[in-house]
Amino acid sequence: MLKQKITLKHIAKELDVSISTVSKALKNSEEISRDTKEKIQAFAKLYNYKPNNIAISLKNKRTKNIGVIIPDIVHHFFTTVIRGIENYANAKGYNVIVCLSDESFDKEVINMEMLANGSIDGFIMSLSAGTEKKKDFNHLKEVTEQGIPMVLFDRVTSEINCDKVLIDDIQGAYVATKKLLDEGRRKIALLTTEDFFSVSMNRNKGYKKALKDFGLEVNPDLVLKLPFMDIDEAKIEDFLNQIEPDAILSVNEIFGIYGMRVVQRKGLNVPKDISIIGFTDGLLAKHANPSITSVAQHGELMGETAAKMLIEKVESENEEETYRTEILQPTLIERESTLNQV
Amino acid sequence: MLKQKITLKHIAKELDVSISTVSKALKNSEEISRDTKEKIQAFAKLYNYKPNNIAISLKNKRTKNIGVIIPDIVHHFFTTVIRGIENYANAKGYNVIVCLSDESFDKEVINMEMLANGSIDGFIMSLSAGTEKKKDFNHLKEVTEQGIPMVLFDRVTSEINCDKVLIDDIQGAYVATKKLLDEGRRKIALLTTEDFFSVSMNRNKGYKKALKDFGLEVNPDLVLKLPFMDIDEAKIEDFLNQIEPDAILSVNEIFGIYGMRVVQRKGLNVPKDISIIGFTDGLLAKHANPSITSVAQHGELMGETAAKMLIEKVESENEEETYRTEILQPTLIERESTLNQV
DNA sequence: TATCAACACGAAACCGTTTTCGTCTTTTTT
DNA sequence: AAAAAAGACGAAAACGGTTTCGTGTTGATA
């Protein structure tokens, strides 16, 4: 019933020529005569011959696959990055193998090992929370030492020498905070995560810098650090009830949504009584009511950039070890949760 | 600088034995003596030997990769399905290669061809809008005829004989509509997509069936068909202004969000004045204000089921062509956008 | 001591390509 | 007409493993 996949060997036997001749004929080699080429090509087309990718990979030591390891896929930002990677990679003839670390160090290691044994030509990845917490980067080190190209994005580490692409988180938080200050807000709450996330740390920095530049003291009471999973809405509520801020800056999308819910329940009007800005310009921010002003991280561009950097490395002949760090500029998308500038 | 990947050949040469001996020793074969095995295993561990996946794939004609082709990744439902697939597949030692068709027939074909030449052991896919519109399934037919296992999920077609997993969309819409009727709603607007989507058609059926079972006439004026991309909010607004429904059923998440926005802007209270139920229990519905009652499609379970069915086929010896269609039951998640049942 | 297992290992085929290097015709050159 | 040069093709190695089937050495058996 099933049409067996046809190989060079089959064609060779059927047409009574050698395998080498078939291979060359299909590549239109000058070595083979017109007649023979036409005969072979016609036969191949008829039987829908397609070379076996695995065999080619083995021969060329090139798989045309790129491995992507991300902490989570149910997260709009990562999802847009993947789309960017796919866009660029597919256009260049590469497949994308996606692995989820699920924020776990162990899964990240396992996934890397699965892929590092020939399955892929290079890695694009963002560190799991577990890895950032543990600060153990040996699996990355091993891979890069084997000469497998790697691009780190968003959640990166300075411990590893490789290409990186990230957004200017300090600047993003700075601009957002400044926007709130310019509106006249003075009591700006910061909803952030625990310290080990490189991105959160930078966003905290930007927040503080803006306050200082504005001549304001940084009040640690205005900062709430939340675990990134299993958000405790009551905790947010207590916090906001206690400090009664006139603005909220959130280092991600979801904390901002929760914050808005809490203050709306209290009867406050957003943005009249309180302004809200979140990081990550995702669907939640866009479709919330009121829609939330956000710092866009340009995930798709990030993905494309990462893929471009990786494929350049993969396809470059020279082994020179020079690594670039591309820093993307964030954009503040103004929506309904902040006061309109005039 | 870079540690070259070590192969059986290297070990063999270094330890002055044959490649076969090394291979057997590393598989703990009884053929090889204790001493030799220990020596070889120690050496392999020391130099961190890992077999090359590509070579093994070529030999075994098994890649341990499964190909997933979906229309869009920036879509919570597909994202949860991928997570489910990853979960199951990874546990079974499989990698997941994700390709995006971007709702385009051509891209779907290209992606399938890229993967069908040895890169994967089987496909899991959901049809692109382009394919459903064009009703051309030859690329699927070719692949299945080659004996490559395939599982279709959510957006399926009866034209192809293969395993399928979908949710009972008729039932989902039926239950949702019934819930609205039970609340006392009688003028239920349906926000749906153009007809060629198999899922939308079934949801429309469920909606109509519930109305009929309740003794109500189906009023075509209450149904708005929207293109699935580039949503025109003004169109929704006109529609809702004209018919002034007391409930809205949306075949997806986003139309529901838009609908709620429109009626809220009109000053209506959800759910006091109007109830809203949407399909696809995603983040938007969950975090909207009020949160939206939704028909959950259990994407993660769907992904796991699909992966399980596929891997069973891939690993089964017998070539019997029997195909199953697994139908998952949807669940109505009651939230704030509908009236509480007592 | 001749015979025969058991033991421990190696040679070689194979998976499906690509590619280098012959080799045998046929044609061109002198 | 002999030598050189194309022309057209095949053999074989290589990629990195697995596996079947020898084969040479031991020790036990008769």
Tab-separated table of C-alpha atoms in Angstrom, chain A residues 172 175-176 179 249-250 252-253 256-257 276-288 291-298 330-338:
chain	number	residue	atom	x	y	z
A	172	GLY	CA	12.533	50.960	29.179
A	175	VAL	CA	11.111	56.015	30.088
A	176	ALA	CA	8.049	54.463	31.686
A	179	LYS	CA	6.242	59.239	31.761
A	249	LEU	CA	4.791	50.292	37.187
A	250	SER	CA	4.855	46.554	36.611
A	252	ASN	CA	5.593	42.360	33.340
A	253	GLU	CA	2.151	42.232	31.887
A	256	GLY	CA	-0.075	45.054	35.865
A	257	ILE	CA	-3.368	43.351	35.068
A	276	ILE	CA	-0.639	52.034	35.205
A	277	ILE	CA	2.233	51.005	32.967
A	278	GLY	CA	3.340	47.458	32.359
A	279	PHE	CA	6.236	45.761	30.644
A	280	THR	CA	5.748	43.406	27.722
A	281	ASP	CA	3.295	44.655	25.187
A	282	GLY	CA	1.071	41.614	24.925
A	283	LEU	CA	-2.517	40.798	24.240
A	284	LEU	CA	-3.579	41.281	27.825
A	285	ALA	CA	-2.403	44.864	27.940
A	286	LYS	CA	-3.846	45.605	24.548
A	287	HIS	CA	-7.273	44.198	25.240
A	288	ALA	CA	-7.670	45.156	28.877
A	291	SER	CA	-6.034	49.189	27.717
A	292	ILE	CA	-2.699	49.385	29.432
A	293	THR	CA	0.211	51.586	28.435
A	294	SER	CA	3.163	49.264	27.950
A	295	VAL	CA	6.846	49.049	27.288
A	296	ALA	CA	7.045	47.048	24.072
A	297	GLN	CA	9.908	44.615	23.891
A	298	HIS	CA	9.637	43.876	20.211
A	330	PRO	CA	12.104	49.440	23.845
A	331	THR	CA	9.137	51.579	22.912
A	332	LEU	CA	6.495	53.009	25.159
A	333	ILE	CA	3.073	52.253	23.735
A	334	GLU	CA	0.712	54.805	25.228
A	335	ARG	CA	-2.807	53.593	25.825
A	336	GLU	CA	-5.725	54.352	28.069
A	337	SER	CA	-4.198	53.524	31.441
A	338	THR	CA	-2.131	56.690	31.538
